[in-house]
Coordinates of C-alpha atoms in Angstrom, one line a residue:
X1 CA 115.4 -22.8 -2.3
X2 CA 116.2 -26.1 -0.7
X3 CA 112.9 -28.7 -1.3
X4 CA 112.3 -29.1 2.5
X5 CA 111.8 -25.4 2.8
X6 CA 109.8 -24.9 -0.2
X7 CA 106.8 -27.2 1.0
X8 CA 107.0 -25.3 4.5
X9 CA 107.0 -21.7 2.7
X10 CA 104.1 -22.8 0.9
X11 CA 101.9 -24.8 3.5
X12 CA 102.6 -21.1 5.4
X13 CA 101.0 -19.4 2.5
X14 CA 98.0 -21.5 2.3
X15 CA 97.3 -21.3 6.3
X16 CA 97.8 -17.5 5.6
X17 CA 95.0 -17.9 3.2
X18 CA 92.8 -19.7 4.7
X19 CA 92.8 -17.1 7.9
X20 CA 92.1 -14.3 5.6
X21 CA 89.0 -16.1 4.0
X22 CA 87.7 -16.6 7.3
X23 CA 88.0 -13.2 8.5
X24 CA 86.0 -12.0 5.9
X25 CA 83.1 -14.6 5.9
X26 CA 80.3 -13.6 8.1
X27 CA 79.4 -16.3 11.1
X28 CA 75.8 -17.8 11.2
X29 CA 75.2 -15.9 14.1
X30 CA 75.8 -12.9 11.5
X31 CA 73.7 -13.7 8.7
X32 CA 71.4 -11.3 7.5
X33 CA 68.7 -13.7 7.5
X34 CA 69.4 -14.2 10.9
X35 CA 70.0 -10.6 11.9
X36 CA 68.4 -8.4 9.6
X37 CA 65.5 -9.9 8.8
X38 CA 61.7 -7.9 10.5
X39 CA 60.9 -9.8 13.5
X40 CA 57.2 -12.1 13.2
X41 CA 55.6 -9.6 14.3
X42 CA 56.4 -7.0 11.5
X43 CA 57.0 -9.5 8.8
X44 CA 56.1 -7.2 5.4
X45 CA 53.2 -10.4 5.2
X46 CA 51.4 -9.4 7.8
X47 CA 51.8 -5.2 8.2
X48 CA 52.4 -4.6 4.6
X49 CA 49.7 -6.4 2.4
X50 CA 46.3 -5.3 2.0
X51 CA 43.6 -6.2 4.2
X52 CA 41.1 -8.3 3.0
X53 CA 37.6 -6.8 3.3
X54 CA 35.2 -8.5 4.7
X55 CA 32.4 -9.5 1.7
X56 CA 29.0 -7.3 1.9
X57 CA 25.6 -7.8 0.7
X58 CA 23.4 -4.8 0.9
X59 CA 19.6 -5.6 1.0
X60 CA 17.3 -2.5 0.5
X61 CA 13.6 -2.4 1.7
X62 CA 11.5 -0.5 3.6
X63 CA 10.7 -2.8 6.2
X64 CA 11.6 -1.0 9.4
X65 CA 9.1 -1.3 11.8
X66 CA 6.3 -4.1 13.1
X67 CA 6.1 -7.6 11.7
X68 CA 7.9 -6.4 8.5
X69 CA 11.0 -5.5 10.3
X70 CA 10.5 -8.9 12.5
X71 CA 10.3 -11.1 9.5
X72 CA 13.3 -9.6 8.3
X73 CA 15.3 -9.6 11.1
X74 CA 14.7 -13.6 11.0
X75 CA 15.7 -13.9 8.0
X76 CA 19.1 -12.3 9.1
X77 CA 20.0 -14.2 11.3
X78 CA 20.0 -17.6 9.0
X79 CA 21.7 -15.5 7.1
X80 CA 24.1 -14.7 9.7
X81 CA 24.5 -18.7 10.3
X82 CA 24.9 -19.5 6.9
X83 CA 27.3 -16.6 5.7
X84 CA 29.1 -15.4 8.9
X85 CA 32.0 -14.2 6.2
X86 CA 29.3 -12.1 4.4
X87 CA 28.1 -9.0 6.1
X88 CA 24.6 -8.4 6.2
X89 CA 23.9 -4.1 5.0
X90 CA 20.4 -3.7 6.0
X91 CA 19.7 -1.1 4.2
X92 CA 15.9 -0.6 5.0
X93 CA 14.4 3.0 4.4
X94 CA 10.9 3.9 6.2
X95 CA 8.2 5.3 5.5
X96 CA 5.0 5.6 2.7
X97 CA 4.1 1.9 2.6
X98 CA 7.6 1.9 0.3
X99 CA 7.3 5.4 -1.2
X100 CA 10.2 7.5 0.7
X101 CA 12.2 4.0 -0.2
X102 CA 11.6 3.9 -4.1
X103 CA 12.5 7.5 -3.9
X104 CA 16.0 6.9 -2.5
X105 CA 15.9 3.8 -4.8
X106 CA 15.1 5.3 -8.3
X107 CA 18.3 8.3 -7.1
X108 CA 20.4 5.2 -6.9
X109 CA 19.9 3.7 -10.3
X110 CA 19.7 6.5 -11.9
X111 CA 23.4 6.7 -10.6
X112 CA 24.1 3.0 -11.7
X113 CA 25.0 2.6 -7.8
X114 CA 22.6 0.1 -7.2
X115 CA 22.1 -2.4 -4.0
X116 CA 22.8 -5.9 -4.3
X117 CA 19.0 -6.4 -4.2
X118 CA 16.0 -5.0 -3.4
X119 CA 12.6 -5.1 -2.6
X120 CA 9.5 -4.9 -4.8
X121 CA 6.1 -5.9 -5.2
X122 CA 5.2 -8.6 -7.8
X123 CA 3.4 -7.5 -10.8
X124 CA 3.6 -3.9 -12.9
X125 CA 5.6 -2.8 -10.4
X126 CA 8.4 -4.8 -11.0
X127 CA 7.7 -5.6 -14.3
X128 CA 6.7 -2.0 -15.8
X129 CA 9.1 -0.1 -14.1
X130 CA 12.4 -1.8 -13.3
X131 CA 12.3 -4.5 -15.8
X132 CA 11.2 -2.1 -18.4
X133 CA 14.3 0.2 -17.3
X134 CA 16.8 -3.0 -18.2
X135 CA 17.5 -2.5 -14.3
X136 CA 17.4 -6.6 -13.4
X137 CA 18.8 -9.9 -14.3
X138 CA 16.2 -12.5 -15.5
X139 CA 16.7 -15.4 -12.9
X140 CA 15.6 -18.3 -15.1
X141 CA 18.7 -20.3 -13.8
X142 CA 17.9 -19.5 -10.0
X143 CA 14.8 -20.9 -10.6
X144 CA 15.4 -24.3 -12.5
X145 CA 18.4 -24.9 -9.9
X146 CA 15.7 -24.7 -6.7
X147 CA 12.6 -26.3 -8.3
X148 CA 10.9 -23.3 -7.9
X149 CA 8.5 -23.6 -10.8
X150 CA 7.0 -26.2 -9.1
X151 CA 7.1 -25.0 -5.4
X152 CA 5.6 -21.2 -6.8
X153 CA 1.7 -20.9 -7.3
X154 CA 0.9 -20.6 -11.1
X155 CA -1.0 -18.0 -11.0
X156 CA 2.1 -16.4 -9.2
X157 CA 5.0 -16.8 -12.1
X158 CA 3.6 -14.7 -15.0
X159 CA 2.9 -11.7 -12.9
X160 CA 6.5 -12.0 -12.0
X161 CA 7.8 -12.6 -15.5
X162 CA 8.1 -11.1 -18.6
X163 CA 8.2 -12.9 -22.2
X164 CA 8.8 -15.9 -19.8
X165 CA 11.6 -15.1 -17.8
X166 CA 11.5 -14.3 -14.0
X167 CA 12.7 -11.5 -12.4
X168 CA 12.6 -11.4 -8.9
X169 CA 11.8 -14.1 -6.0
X170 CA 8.4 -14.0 -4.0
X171 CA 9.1 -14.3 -0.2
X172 CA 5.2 -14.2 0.9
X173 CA 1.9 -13.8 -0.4
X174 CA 0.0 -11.0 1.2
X175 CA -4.1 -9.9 1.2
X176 CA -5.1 -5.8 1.1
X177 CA -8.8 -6.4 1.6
X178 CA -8.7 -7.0 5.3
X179 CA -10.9 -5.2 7.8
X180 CA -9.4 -5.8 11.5
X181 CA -12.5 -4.7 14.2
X182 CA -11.9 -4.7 18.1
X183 CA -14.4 -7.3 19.0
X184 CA -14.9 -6.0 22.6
X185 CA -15.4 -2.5 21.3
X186 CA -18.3 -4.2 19.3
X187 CA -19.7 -6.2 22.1
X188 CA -19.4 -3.0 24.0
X189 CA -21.5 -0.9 21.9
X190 CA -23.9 -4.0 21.2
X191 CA -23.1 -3.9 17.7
X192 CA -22.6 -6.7 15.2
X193 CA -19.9 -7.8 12.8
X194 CA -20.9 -6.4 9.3
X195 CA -21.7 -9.1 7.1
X196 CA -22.0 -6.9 3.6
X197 CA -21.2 -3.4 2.9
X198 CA -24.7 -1.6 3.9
X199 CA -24.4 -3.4 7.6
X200 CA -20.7 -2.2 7.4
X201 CA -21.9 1.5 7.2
X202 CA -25.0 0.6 9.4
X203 CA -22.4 -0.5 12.0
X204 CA -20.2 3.0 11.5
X205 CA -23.2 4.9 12.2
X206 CA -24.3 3.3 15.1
X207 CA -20.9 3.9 16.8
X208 CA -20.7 7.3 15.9
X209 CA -24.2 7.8 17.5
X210 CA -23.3 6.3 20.8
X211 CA -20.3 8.6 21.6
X212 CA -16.9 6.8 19.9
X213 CA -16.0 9.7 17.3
X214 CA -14.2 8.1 14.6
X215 CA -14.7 4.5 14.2
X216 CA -12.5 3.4 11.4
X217 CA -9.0 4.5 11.6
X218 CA -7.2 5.5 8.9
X219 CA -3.8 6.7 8.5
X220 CA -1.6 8.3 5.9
X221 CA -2.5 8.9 1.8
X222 CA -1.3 5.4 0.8
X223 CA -3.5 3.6 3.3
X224 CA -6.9 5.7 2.2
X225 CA -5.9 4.7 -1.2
X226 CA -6.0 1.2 -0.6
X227 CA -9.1 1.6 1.5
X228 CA -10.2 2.8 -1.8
X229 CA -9.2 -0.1 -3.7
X230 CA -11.5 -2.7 -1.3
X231 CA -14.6 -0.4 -1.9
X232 CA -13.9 -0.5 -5.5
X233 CA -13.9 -4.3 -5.5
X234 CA -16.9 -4.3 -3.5
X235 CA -18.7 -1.9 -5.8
X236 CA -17.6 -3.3 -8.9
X237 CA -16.8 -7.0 -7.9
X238 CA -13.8 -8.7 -9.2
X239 CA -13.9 -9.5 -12.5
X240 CA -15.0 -5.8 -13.3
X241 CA -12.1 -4.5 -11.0
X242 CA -9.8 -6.7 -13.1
X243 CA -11.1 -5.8 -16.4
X244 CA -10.5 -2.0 -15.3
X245 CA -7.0 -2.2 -14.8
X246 CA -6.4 -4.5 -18.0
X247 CA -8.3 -1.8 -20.3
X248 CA -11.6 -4.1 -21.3
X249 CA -13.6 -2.0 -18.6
X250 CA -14.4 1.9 -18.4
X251 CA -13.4 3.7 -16.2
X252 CA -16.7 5.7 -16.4
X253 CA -19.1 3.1 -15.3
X254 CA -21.4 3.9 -12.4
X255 CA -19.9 1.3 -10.4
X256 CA -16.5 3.3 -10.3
X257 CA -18.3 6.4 -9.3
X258 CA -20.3 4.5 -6.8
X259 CA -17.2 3.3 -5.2
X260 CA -15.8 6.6 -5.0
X261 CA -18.6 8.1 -3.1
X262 CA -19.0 5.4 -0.8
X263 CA -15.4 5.6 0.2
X264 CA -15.9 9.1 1.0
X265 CA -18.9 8.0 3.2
X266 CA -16.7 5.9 4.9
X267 CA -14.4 9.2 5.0
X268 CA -16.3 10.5 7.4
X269 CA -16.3 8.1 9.8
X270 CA -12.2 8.6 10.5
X271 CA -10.3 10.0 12.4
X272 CA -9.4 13.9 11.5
X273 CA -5.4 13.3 12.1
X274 CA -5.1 10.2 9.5
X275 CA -2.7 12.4 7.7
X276 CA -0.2 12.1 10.3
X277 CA -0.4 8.4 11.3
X278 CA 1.3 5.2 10.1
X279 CA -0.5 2.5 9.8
X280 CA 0.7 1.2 12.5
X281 CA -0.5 4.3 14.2
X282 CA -4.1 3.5 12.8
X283 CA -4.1 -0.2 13.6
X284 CA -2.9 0.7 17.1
X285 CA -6.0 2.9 17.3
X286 CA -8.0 -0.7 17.1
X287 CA -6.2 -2.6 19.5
X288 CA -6.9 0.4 22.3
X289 CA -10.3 0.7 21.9
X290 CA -10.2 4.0 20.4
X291 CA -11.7 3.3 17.0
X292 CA -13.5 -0.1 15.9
X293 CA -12.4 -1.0 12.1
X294 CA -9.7 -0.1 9.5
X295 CA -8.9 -1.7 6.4
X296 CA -5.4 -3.2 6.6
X297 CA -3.1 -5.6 4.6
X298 CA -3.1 -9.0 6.9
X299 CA 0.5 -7.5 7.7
X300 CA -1.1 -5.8 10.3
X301 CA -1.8 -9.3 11.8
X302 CA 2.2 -9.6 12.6
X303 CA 1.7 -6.5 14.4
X304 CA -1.5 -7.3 16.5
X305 CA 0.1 -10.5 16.9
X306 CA 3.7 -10.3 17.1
X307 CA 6.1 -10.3 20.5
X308 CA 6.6 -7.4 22.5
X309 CA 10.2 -7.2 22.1
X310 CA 9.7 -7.5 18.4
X311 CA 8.0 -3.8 18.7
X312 CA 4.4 -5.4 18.0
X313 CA 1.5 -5.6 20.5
X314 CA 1.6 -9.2 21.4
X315 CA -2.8 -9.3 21.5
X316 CA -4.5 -12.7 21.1
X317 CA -6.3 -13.6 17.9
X318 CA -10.4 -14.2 18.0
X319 CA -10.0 -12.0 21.3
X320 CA -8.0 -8.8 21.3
X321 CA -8.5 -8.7 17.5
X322 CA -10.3 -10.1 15.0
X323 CA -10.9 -9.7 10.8
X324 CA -13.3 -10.5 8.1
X325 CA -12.5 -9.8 4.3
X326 CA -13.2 -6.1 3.4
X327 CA -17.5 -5.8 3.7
X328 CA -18.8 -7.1 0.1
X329 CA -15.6 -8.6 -1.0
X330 CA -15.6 -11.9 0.2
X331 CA -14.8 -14.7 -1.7
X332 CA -12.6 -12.7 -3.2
X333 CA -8.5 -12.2 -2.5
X334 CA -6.5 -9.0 -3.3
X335 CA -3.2 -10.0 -3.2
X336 CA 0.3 -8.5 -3.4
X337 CA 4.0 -10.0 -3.2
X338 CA 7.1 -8.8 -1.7
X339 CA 9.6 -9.8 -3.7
X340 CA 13.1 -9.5 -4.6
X341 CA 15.5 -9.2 -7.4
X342 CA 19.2 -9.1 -8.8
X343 CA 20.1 -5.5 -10.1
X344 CA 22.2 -5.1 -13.3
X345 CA 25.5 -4.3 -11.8
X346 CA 25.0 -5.3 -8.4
X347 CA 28.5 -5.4 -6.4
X348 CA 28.2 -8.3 -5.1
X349 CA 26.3 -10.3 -7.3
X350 CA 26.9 -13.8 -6.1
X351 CA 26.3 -12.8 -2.5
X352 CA 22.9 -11.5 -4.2
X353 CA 22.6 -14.5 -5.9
X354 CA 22.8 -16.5 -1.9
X355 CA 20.1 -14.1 -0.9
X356 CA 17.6 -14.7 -3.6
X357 CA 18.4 -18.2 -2.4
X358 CA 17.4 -17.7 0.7
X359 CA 14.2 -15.8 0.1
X360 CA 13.2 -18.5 -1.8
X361 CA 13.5 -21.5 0.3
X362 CA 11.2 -23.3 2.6
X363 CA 13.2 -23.0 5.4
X364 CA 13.8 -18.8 4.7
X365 CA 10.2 -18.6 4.2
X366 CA 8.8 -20.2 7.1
X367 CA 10.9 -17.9 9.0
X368 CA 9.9 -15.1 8.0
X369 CA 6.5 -15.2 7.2
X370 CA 4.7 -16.5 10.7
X371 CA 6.1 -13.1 12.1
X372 CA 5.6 -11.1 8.9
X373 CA 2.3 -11.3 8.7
X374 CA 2.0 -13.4 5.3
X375 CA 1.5 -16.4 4.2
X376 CA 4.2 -18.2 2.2
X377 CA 4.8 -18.2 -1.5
X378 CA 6.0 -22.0 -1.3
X379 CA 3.1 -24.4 -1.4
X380 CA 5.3 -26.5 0.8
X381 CA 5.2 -24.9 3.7
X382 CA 4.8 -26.1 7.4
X383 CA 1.6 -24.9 8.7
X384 CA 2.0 -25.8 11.9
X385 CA 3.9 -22.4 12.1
X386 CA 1.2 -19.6 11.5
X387 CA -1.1 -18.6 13.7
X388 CA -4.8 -18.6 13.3
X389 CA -5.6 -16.0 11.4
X390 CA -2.3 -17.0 8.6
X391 CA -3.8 -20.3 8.5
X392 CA -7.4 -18.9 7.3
X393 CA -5.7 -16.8 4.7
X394 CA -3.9 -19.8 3.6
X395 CA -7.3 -21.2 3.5
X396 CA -8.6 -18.3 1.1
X397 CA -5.8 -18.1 -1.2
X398 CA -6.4 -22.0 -2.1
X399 CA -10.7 -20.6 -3.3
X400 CA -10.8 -17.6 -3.7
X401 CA -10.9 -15.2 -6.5
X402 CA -8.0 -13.8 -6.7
X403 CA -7.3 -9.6 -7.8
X404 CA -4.1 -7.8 -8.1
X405 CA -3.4 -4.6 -5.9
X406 CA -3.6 -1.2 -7.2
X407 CA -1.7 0.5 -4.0
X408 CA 1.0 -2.3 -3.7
X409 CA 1.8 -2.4 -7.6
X410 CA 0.1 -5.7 -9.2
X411 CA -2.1 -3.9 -11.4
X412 CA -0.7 -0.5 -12.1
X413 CA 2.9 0.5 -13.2
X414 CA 5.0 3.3 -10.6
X415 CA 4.1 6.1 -12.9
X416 CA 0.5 5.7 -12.9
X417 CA 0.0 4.8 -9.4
X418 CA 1.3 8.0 -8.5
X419 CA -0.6 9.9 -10.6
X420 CA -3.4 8.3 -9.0
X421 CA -2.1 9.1 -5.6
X422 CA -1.9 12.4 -6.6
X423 CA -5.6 12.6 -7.6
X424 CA -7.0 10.6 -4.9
X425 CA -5.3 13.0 -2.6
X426 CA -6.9 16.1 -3.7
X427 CA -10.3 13.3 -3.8
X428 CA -9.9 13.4 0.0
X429 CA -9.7 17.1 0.3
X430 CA -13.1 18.5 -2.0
X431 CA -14.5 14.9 -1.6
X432 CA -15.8 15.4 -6.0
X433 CA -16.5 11.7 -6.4
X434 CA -17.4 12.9 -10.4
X435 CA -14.0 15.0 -10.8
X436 CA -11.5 12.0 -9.5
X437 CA -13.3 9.6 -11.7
X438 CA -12.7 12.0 -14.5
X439 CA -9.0 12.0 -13.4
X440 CA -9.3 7.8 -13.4
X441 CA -10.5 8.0 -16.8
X442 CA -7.8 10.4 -18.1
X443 CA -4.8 8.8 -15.9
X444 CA -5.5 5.7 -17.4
X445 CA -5.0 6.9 -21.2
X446 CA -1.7 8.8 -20.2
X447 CA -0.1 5.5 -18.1
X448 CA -2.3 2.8 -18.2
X449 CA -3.9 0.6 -20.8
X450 CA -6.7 2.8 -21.9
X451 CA -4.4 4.3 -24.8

């Protein structure tokens, strides 16, 4: 082949090439990333991965109703500010002063399906029963991270310890030995404020005389139990009462009997339906006129005192309402503390961890508290906030002798406060002061200290 033609033949070829390369190369426009790939809007990234759930913290209590379930509610919603990520579970169950709820509690850990924390009252409660279950965390490093050693009453920490590590967080301090009269049912009848037990009884009678048929009102078994309680401090005056529940005292003194058969004087000056009521129900019976006295925790004050809207009755102190320390129990203070704790096994255990935060802060607590009904556990706390009668209590818990609880778990453990429950129960029906002091005296060797 002549030169010339040769370089033509073969710059032919190449072009020839070239074309066929091109014919088989996809164009941009062509490109599976261009063409085949999901649109934005079903990008594998958005429809295919898992959705993140929203974090939870699960609180259980059994404040549902009053200044319990205000106080609460308050807290909430700093919660709510603080933690919008974190949904509050409110997982409050009423009913029994806390009975119904431990109930639906004790199912739950039994079934290691615990809630991230819970309620409970300071004391054997805690201690004896859920502690002694190896059911919560100690919280010694809660503590020394918020100064809480030194914000917590002293005489606070050991009832909420054990071998010297805390287990739960106080959110209030609350007194049992209240009695709440209707002063213009008193200045109605002409009758004066008791100022000891005798002119207590002396002032039932005279009610009772004049037409009003049941002047103290009295609700549901827990509540005649703590009434039981007051009298007992009254009776026996408080360092007996403590000395019973600690096993140096017997339970067979005649100051235990005598308590028993005033309370059921005092019995008989209630209202016949008590088994059906709240306390709520009983305290409302106050505030209408309807009865004159009954022996309340001061968180009836939230619910004398509290808005309205809140589902309280909104009354003015010193007016509508007014209180005294149980008749022949003054001076001293029979307090219980709503705490609450970190559960072994809790879900979601730092979002507990937040909580217990929370509870224990200055700013949670005077949150709560003013519509609670309590005074703070802090010893910081901004007075300015409570109301009259919060500020007396305040007062009292700085001087007075201070008692544990029976009904709201300081003194005695679950087991034993139910057995006494039980007893008192059948108490209120034959009304054999001798028989339930026998059952005091036998309950005590089976649960309490009296081994």
């Amino acid at each position: 082949m002549p030169k010339k033609l040769y370089f033509v033949f073969a710059a032919l070829l190449v072009a020839a090439m070239v074309l066929s390369a091109c014919a088989k190369t996809p164009v941009a426009t062509e490109a599976p990333a261009a063409t085949e790939a999901p649109a934005a809007t079903e990008a594998p990234a958005a429809t295919e991965a898992p959705a993140v759930e929203k974090q939870q913290l699960e609180v259980f209590s059994w404040w549902t109703g009053g200044g319990e379930a205000a106080g609460l509610e308050a807290m909430i919603a700093i919660w709510n500010e603080m933690y919008p990520d974190i949904e509050f579970v409110n997982a409050a169950v009423a009913g029994g002063a806390g009975s119904n709820a431990k109930a639906v509690l004790a199912t739950r850990l039994a079934a290691s399906d615990p809630p991230d924390s819970f309620q409970g009252h300071a004391g054997q409660e805690m201690i004896g029963t859920y502690v002694t279950a190896g059911q919560l965390e100690p919280l010694d490093d809660l503590y020394a991270a918020n100064g809480w050693y030194d914000v917590f009453p002293a005489t606070l920490i050991p009832l909420i310890s054990q071998d010297g590590h805390p287990y739960s967080v106080p959110v209030n301090i609350h007194r049992a030995n209240v009695l709440w009269y209707n002063p213009k049912v008193l200045a109605q009848y002409n009758v004066e404020v008791p100022t000891d037990f005798a002119s207590w009884l002396t002032a039932l009678e005279a009610l009772k005389t004049a037409g009003m048929e049941a002047p103290l009102a009295l609700g549901e078994n827990w509540t005649e139990v703590q009434l039981w309680e007051t009298v007992l401090i009254a009776d026996a005056g408080a360092d007996m009462y403590t000395k019973l529940w600690n096993g140096e005292a017997d339970w067979n003194d005649p100051a235990v009997l005598k308590s028993i058969e005033d309370t059921a004087t005092l019995l008989g000056y209630a209202n016949s339906d008590f088994a059906t009521l709240t306390w709520q129900d009983a305290s409302k019976l106050v505030a209408d006129g309807d009865a004159a006295f009954n022996v309340m925790g001061d968180w009836a004050d939230g619910y004398f005192y509290g808005t309205v809207e809140g589902g309280n009755l909104g009354l003015t102190p010193l007016t509508d309402y007014a209180w005294m320390p149980v008749p022949g129990t003054q001076g001293v203070y029979d307090f219980l503390s709503d705490s609450f704790n970190l559960p072994v096994g809790a879900k979601n255990r730092d979002a507990a961890l937040k909580w217990l935060t929370l509870c224990g802060s200055k700013e949670g607590q005077d949150a709560f508290n003013p519509v609670k009904g309590s005074i703070p556990a802090r010893s910081d706390a901004d007075k300015s906030l409570y109301n009259v009668y919060l500020q007396s209590a305040m007062e009292d818990w700085s001087k007075d002798t201070v008692v544990g609880s029976l009904w709201h778990g300081v003194v005695a453990n679950d087991t034993w406060k139910n057995q006494i429950a039980t007893d008192f129960g059948a108490f209120v029906l034959d009304k054999d002061a001798a028989k339930f002091q026998a059952a005091m005296v036998a309950s005590c060797a089976s649960f309490g200290p009296c081994k």
